[in-house]
Short mmCIF file of C-alpha atoms in Angstrom, two decimals:
data_model
loop_
_atom_site.label_atom_id
_atom_site.label_comp_id
_atom_site.label_asym_id
_atom_site.label_seq_id
_atom_site.Cartn_x
_atom_site.Cartn_y
_atom_site.Cartn_z
CA MET A 450 -36.52 112.71 273.63
CA SER A 451 -35.34 111.72 277.11
CA HIS A 452 -37.15 108.38 276.77
CA HIS A 453 -35.27 107.51 273.59
CA HIS A 454 -32.05 108.66 275.12
CA HIS A 455 -32.54 106.53 278.16
CA HIS A 456 -33.24 103.46 276.04
CA HIS A 457 -30.02 104.08 274.11
CA HIS A 458 -28.05 104.26 277.37
CA ASN A 459 -29.44 100.98 278.64
CA GLN A 460 -28.73 99.41 275.29
CA SER A 461 -25.06 100.42 275.23
CA GLY A 462 -24.57 98.99 278.71
CA LYS A 463 -26.31 95.74 277.79
CA ASN A 464 -24.25 95.33 274.62
CA LEU A 465 -21.02 95.90 276.53
CA LYS A 466 -22.09 93.37 279.14
CA ILE A 467 -22.88 90.65 276.56
CA ALA A 468 -19.61 91.33 274.79
CA PHE A 469 -17.72 91.18 278.04
CA PHE A 470 -18.99 87.77 279.15
CA LEU A 471 -18.66 86.26 275.70
CA ASN A 472 -15.09 87.43 275.50
CA LEU A 473 -14.12 86.30 278.97
CA GLY A 474 -15.47 82.82 278.50
CA PHE A 475 -13.79 82.53 275.13
CA THR A 476 -10.44 83.76 276.48
CA ILE A 477 -10.32 80.97 279.07
CA LEU A 478 -11.19 78.39 276.42
CA GLU A 479 -8.45 79.79 274.20
CA PHE A 480 -5.63 79.61 276.74
CA PHE A 481 -6.14 75.86 277.09
CA GLY A 482 -6.69 75.41 273.34
CA GLY A 483 -3.54 77.36 272.42
CA ILE A 484 -1.47 75.10 274.65
CA TYR A 485 -3.20 72.01 273.26
CA VAL A 486 -2.58 72.76 269.55
CA ASN A 487 0.81 74.49 270.13
CA SER A 488 0.02 77.60 268.09
CA VAL A 489 1.61 80.92 268.98
CA ALA A 490 -1.06 82.69 267.06
CA ILE A 491 -3.81 81.29 269.30
CA MET A 492 -1.79 81.82 272.47
CA SER A 493 -1.01 85.42 271.61
CA ASP A 494 -4.64 85.87 270.64
CA ALA A 495 -5.63 84.61 274.05
CA VAL A 496 -3.48 87.24 275.70
CA HIS A 497 -4.99 89.76 273.32
CA ASP A 498 -8.50 88.61 274.20
CA LEU A 499 -7.67 88.77 277.88
CA GLY A 500 -6.77 92.43 277.27
CA ASP A 501 -10.03 92.83 275.46
CA SER A 502 -11.97 91.30 278.28
CA LEU A 503 -10.35 93.71 280.71
CA SER A 504 -11.16 96.67 278.57
CA LEU A 505 -14.69 95.45 277.93
CA GLY A 506 -15.10 95.10 281.64
CA THR A 507 -13.86 98.63 282.31
CA ALA A 508 -15.95 99.95 279.40
CA TRP A 509 -19.04 98.29 280.76
CA TYR A 510 -18.40 99.59 284.29
CA LEU A 511 -17.51 103.09 283.13
CA ASP A 512 -20.45 103.11 280.78
CA LYS A 513 -22.75 102.50 283.76
CA LYS A 514 -20.91 105.09 285.74
CA SER A 515 -21.12 107.65 282.94
CA HIS A 516 -24.90 107.72 283.02
CA LYS A 517 -25.00 108.87 286.64
CA ALA A 518 -26.49 112.31 287.13
CA ALA A 519 -24.40 115.31 288.13
CA ASP A 520 -23.61 115.65 291.84
CA ASN A 521 -21.48 117.79 294.10
CA LYS A 522 -18.35 115.92 293.14
CA TYR A 523 -18.75 115.94 289.39
CA SER A 524 -20.94 118.91 288.53
CA PHE A 525 -21.09 118.05 284.82
CA GLY A 526 -22.10 114.49 285.58
CA TYR A 527 -20.07 111.36 284.84
CA LYS A 528 -20.03 111.43 281.04
CA ARG A 529 -16.27 111.88 280.87
CA PHE A 530 -15.79 108.54 282.59
CA SER A 531 -16.59 106.79 279.30
CA LEU A 532 -13.65 108.69 277.78
CA LEU A 533 -11.49 107.15 280.48
CA GLY A 534 -12.70 103.78 279.27
CA ALA A 535 -11.69 104.58 275.69
CA LEU A 536 -8.26 105.73 276.91
CA ILE A 537 -7.63 102.59 278.98
CA ASN A 538 -8.73 100.39 276.07
CA SER A 539 -6.34 102.06 273.65
CA LEU A 540 -3.43 101.59 276.07
CA VAL A 541 -4.30 97.92 276.66
CA LEU A 542 -4.47 97.33 272.94
CA ILE A 543 -1.10 99.00 272.38
CA ALA A 544 0.48 96.85 275.10
CA GLY A 545 -1.18 93.72 273.67
CA SER A 546 0.02 94.54 270.20
CA VAL A 547 3.60 95.01 271.38
CA TYR A 548 3.41 91.61 273.07
CA VAL A 549 2.10 89.93 269.92
CA ILE A 550 4.84 91.51 267.81
CA SER A 551 7.58 90.25 270.10
CA GLU A 552 6.08 86.74 270.12
CA ALA A 553 5.73 86.64 266.37
CA VAL A 554 9.31 87.88 265.82
CA GLY A 555 10.54 85.17 268.16
CA ARG A 556 8.73 82.51 266.14
CA LEU A 557 10.19 83.81 262.87
CA PHE A 558 13.64 83.02 264.22
CA ASP A 559 12.59 79.74 265.82
CA PRO A 560 9.76 78.18 263.85
CA GLN A 561 7.62 75.43 265.46
CA PRO A 562 4.94 73.13 264.08
CA SER A 563 1.29 73.48 265.17
CA ASP A 564 -1.74 71.25 264.97
CA ALA A 565 -3.56 72.58 261.90
CA GLN A 566 -6.78 70.65 262.52
CA GLY A 567 -7.13 72.08 265.99
CA MET A 568 -6.34 75.57 264.76
CA ILE A 569 -9.15 75.34 262.20
CA VAL A 570 -11.73 74.40 264.83
CA PHE A 571 -10.64 77.23 267.10
CA ALA A 572 -10.55 79.78 264.29
CA ILE A 573 -14.15 79.02 263.34
CA ILE A 574 -15.36 79.46 266.95
CA GLY A 575 -13.27 82.60 267.17
CA VAL A 576 -14.79 84.15 264.09
CA LEU A 577 -18.32 83.40 265.35
CA VAL A 578 -17.92 84.58 268.93
CA ASN A 579 -16.10 87.79 268.14
CA GLY A 580 -18.22 88.43 265.06
CA TYR A 581 -21.37 88.28 267.10
CA ALA A 582 -20.00 90.56 269.82
CA ALA A 583 -18.64 93.09 267.29
CA TRP A 584 -22.03 93.12 265.50
CA LYS A 585 -23.80 93.81 268.86
CA LEU A 586 -21.62 96.88 269.43
CA SER A 587 -21.12 98.16 265.89
CA GLY A 588 -24.18 100.43 266.03
CA GLY A 589 -22.89 102.20 269.17
CA SER A 590 -22.50 105.96 269.10
CA SER A 591 -20.26 106.53 272.13
CA LEU A 592 -16.50 106.63 271.61
CA ASN A 593 -16.33 103.86 274.17
CA GLU A 594 -18.53 101.50 272.19
CA LYS A 595 -16.69 102.37 268.99
CA THR A 596 -13.33 101.57 270.53
CA VAL A 597 -14.63 98.30 271.84
CA SER A 598 -16.24 97.32 268.56
CA TRP A 599 -12.84 97.98 266.92
CA HIS A 600 -11.32 95.57 269.39
CA LEU A 601 -13.74 92.88 268.42
CA LEU A 602 -13.60 93.56 264.73
CA GLU A 603 -9.84 93.22 264.76
CA ASP A 604 -10.27 89.92 266.60
CA VAL A 605 -12.57 88.67 263.87
CA LEU A 606 -9.93 89.62 261.29
CA GLY A 607 -7.33 87.88 263.33
CA TRP A 608 -9.34 84.72 263.45
CA VAL A 609 -10.12 84.79 259.74
CA ALA A 610 -6.36 85.00 259.19
CA VAL A 611 -5.67 82.11 261.63
CA LEU A 612 -8.27 80.09 259.77
CA ILE A 613 -6.61 80.75 256.36
CA VAL A 614 -3.19 79.96 257.72
CA ALA A 615 -4.43 76.75 259.38
CA ILE A 616 -6.00 75.59 256.15
CA VAL A 617 -2.77 76.27 254.28
CA LEU A 618 -0.76 74.54 257.01
CA LYS A 619 -2.96 71.46 256.57
CA PHE A 620 -1.60 71.05 253.03
CA THR A 621 1.94 72.47 253.28
CA ASP A 622 4.40 72.69 256.10
CA ASN A 623 5.39 76.38 256.09
CA GLN A 624 5.92 77.45 259.71
CA TYR A 625 6.66 81.09 258.89
CA LEU A 626 3.04 81.80 257.86
CA ASP A 627 1.56 81.90 261.33
CA PRO A 628 3.96 84.51 262.84
CA ALA A 629 4.24 86.56 259.62
CA LEU A 630 0.47 86.90 259.53
CA SER A 631 0.15 87.96 263.18
CA LEU A 632 2.67 90.73 262.50
CA LEU A 633 0.62 92.13 259.58
CA ILE A 634 -2.64 92.17 261.54
CA THR A 635 -1.05 93.69 264.63
CA LEU A 636 0.47 96.58 262.61
CA TYR A 637 -2.93 97.31 261.12
CA ILE A 638 -4.50 97.28 264.58
CA LEU A 639 -1.83 99.63 265.98
CA TYR A 640 -2.44 102.11 263.20
CA ASN A 641 -6.13 102.34 264.04
CA VAL A 642 -5.57 102.44 267.79
CA ILE A 643 -3.23 105.42 267.47
CA ILE A 644 -5.81 107.36 265.43
CA ARG A 645 -8.43 106.67 268.12
CA LEU A 646 -6.03 107.55 270.92
CA LYS A 647 -5.41 110.93 269.31
CA GLU A 648 -9.17 111.61 269.15
CA THR A 649 -9.63 110.61 272.79
CA LEU A 650 -6.73 112.75 274.01
CA TYR A 651 -8.01 115.75 271.98
CA ILE A 652 -11.33 115.58 273.85
CA PHE A 653 -9.52 115.01 277.17
CA LEU A 654 -7.53 118.15 276.60
CA GLN A 655 -10.79 120.05 275.94
CA GLY A 656 -10.24 120.60 272.26
CA VAL A 657 -13.09 122.30 270.36
CA PRO A 658 -15.31 119.55 268.82
CA LYS A 659 -14.42 119.04 265.21
CA GLU A 660 -17.94 119.69 263.91
CA ILE A 661 -18.22 123.12 265.60
CA ASN A 662 -16.73 126.29 264.17
CA PRO A 663 -16.36 128.85 266.99
CA GLU A 664 -15.74 131.69 264.52
CA LYS A 665 -19.07 131.01 262.87
CA ILE A 666 -20.88 131.08 266.25
CA LYS A 667 -19.14 134.36 267.09
CA GLU A 668 -20.17 135.92 263.74
CA ASP A 669 -23.76 134.85 264.21
CA ILE A 670 -23.93 136.18 267.76
CA LEU A 671 -22.46 139.54 266.71
CA LYS A 672 -25.21 139.92 264.07
CA ILE A 673 -27.83 140.14 266.85
CA ASN A 674 -28.98 143.70 267.66
CA ASN A 675 -27.61 145.43 270.73
CA ILE A 676 -24.54 143.18 270.97
CA ASP A 677 -21.28 145.05 271.02
CA SER A 678 -18.70 142.30 271.41
CA LEU A 679 -18.03 139.01 273.09
CA HIS A 680 -15.04 137.58 275.00
CA HIS A 681 -14.19 134.49 277.02
CA MET A 682 -16.00 132.27 274.57
CA HIS A 683 -15.24 128.59 275.22
CA VAL A 684 -16.48 125.46 273.45
CA TRP A 685 -15.50 121.98 274.58
CA SER A 686 -16.91 118.48 274.77
CA LEU A 687 -17.68 116.25 277.71
CA GLU A 688 -16.98 112.98 275.89
CA GLY A 689 -17.32 113.53 272.15
CA GLU A 690 -21.06 113.60 272.03
CA HIS A 691 -22.25 116.25 274.56
CA HIS A 692 -20.75 119.70 274.15
CA VAL A 693 -20.54 122.78 276.37
CA PHE A 694 -20.53 126.48 275.49
CA THR A 695 -19.83 129.53 277.65
CA SER A 696 -19.30 133.18 276.80
CA HIS A 697 -19.36 136.72 278.14
CA ILE A 698 -21.33 139.08 275.92
CA LYS A 699 -20.97 142.84 275.98
CA LEU A 700 -24.24 144.69 275.19
CA LYS A 701 -24.85 148.19 273.90
CA ASN A 702 -27.79 150.67 273.89
CA ILE A 703 -29.90 148.64 276.29
CA THR A 704 -32.60 150.94 277.73
CA CYS A 705 -34.93 148.46 279.46
CA PHE A 706 -35.16 144.90 280.68
CA GLN A 707 -37.36 143.90 277.78
CA GLU A 708 -34.45 144.50 275.31
CA LEU A 709 -32.12 142.50 277.53
CA PHE A 710 -34.53 139.56 277.54
CA GLU A 711 -34.92 139.82 273.76
CA VAL A 712 -31.16 139.65 273.23
CA LYS A 713 -30.82 136.60 275.52
CA LYS A 714 -33.72 134.85 273.75
CA GLN A 715 -32.08 135.34 270.35
CA ILE A 716 -28.71 134.05 271.62
CA LYS A 717 -30.32 130.96 273.07
CA ASN A 718 -32.30 130.24 269.90
CA LEU A 719 -29.06 130.50 267.93
CA LEU A 720 -27.28 128.10 270.27
CA LYS A 721 -30.12 125.60 270.13
CA LYS A 722 -29.22 124.43 266.65
CA TYR A 723 -25.78 123.32 267.95
CA HIS A 724 -27.27 120.91 270.49
CA PHE A 725 -25.11 122.04 273.41
CA ASP A 726 -25.61 120.00 276.53
CA HIS A 727 -24.90 123.06 278.72
CA TYR A 728 -24.53 126.69 277.83
CA THR A 729 -23.81 129.65 280.08
CA ILE A 730 -24.07 133.25 278.97
CA GLU A 731 -22.87 136.17 281.01
CA THR A 732 -24.16 139.53 279.77
CA GLU A 733 -22.49 142.84 280.55
CA LEU A 734 -24.04 146.30 280.04
CA ASP A 735 -22.35 149.33 278.45
CA ASN A 736 -20.84 150.77 281.58
CA GLU A 737 -19.82 147.47 283.19
CA THR A 738 -16.19 146.37 282.90
CA CYS A 739 -15.51 142.71 283.17
CA GLU A 740 -12.64 141.99 285.58
CA LEU A 741 -11.65 138.94 283.54
CA ILE A 742 -11.37 140.89 280.30
CA SER A 743 -8.78 143.43 281.44
CA SER A 744 -5.82 141.06 281.06
CA GLU A 745 -7.21 139.59 277.85
CA LYS A 746 -8.00 143.06 276.41
CA HIS A 747 -4.52 144.22 277.29
CA ASP A 748 -3.00 141.46 275.12
CA HIS A 749 -5.49 142.07 272.40
CA ASP A 750 -4.79 145.84 272.31
CA ASP A 751 -1.07 145.16 272.03
CA GLU A 752 -1.80 142.84 269.14
CA HIS A 753 -4.06 145.47 267.56
CA ARG A 754 -1.40 148.15 267.91
CA HIS A 755 1.14 145.79 266.43
CA ASP A 756 -1.07 145.15 263.43
CA HIS A 757 -1.73 148.81 263.02
CA HIS A 758 2.01 149.47 263.18
CA LYS A 759 2.62 146.90 260.46
CA HIS A 760 -0.04 148.42 258.18
CA SER A 761 1.24 151.94 258.52
CA HIS A 762 4.67 150.88 257.27
#
């Protein structure tokens, strides 16, 4: 298992690295090309690609960082760093999109001719370079790789669109096509980025992973013999893939250590099927009172009384 896992880690880093260098080289080429053929679509794409290169760079760096083992500074390890990568990428994309929109709107009011032939050549290179990089990253499972492969995929779409416009421009002289098109693509990109950003922030704010139902876990645990109740149950995710579970469990009718071990074993077996990266279980015996529970219990009792009051009416 660990061998396979390790291989996957190396692979994601390598893919990000390839995509980073491809993109960076292409961005430099684009800046000069955009000036040469006088196309706002290519210039704004160059800025966009520069943003991509930056975020690929951070993604690659943070991806390396995120595979470091836990230490005294980050006791859960560095996995959350890849989330930071996804967050930075989303913000760069939003900024880039805003820039492209303002450029395109400017061109709608003040149209300018471009060199269609040059645009065609560039668009073909653009489709190939970004297509290859997106394909390298499309199989990635980390949120980071997914965000980055979105980046590249949208670039491919952008270049396909530039190609179509350039071919049309070759035969007609409609200077509104180029900016109108970049507006459409950018709005589509923004829509996707915002969905991703919401996912990333949800994990950042320690939301319960979507595929886990805490109530179901609670029910299953309470079915185990000798368990009275549980409190302080928390489920969260390190970066969308590796999840963490902690809970305090109140036991009843425990007469010997053997029973205690048995209960713990059953809880752990039950948690195994959820693939938690870490789990911590605190058990409390009949006559123990948990200091943490008193404030929680107090609120709960009030609620309970309130419900009871409602029912009796």
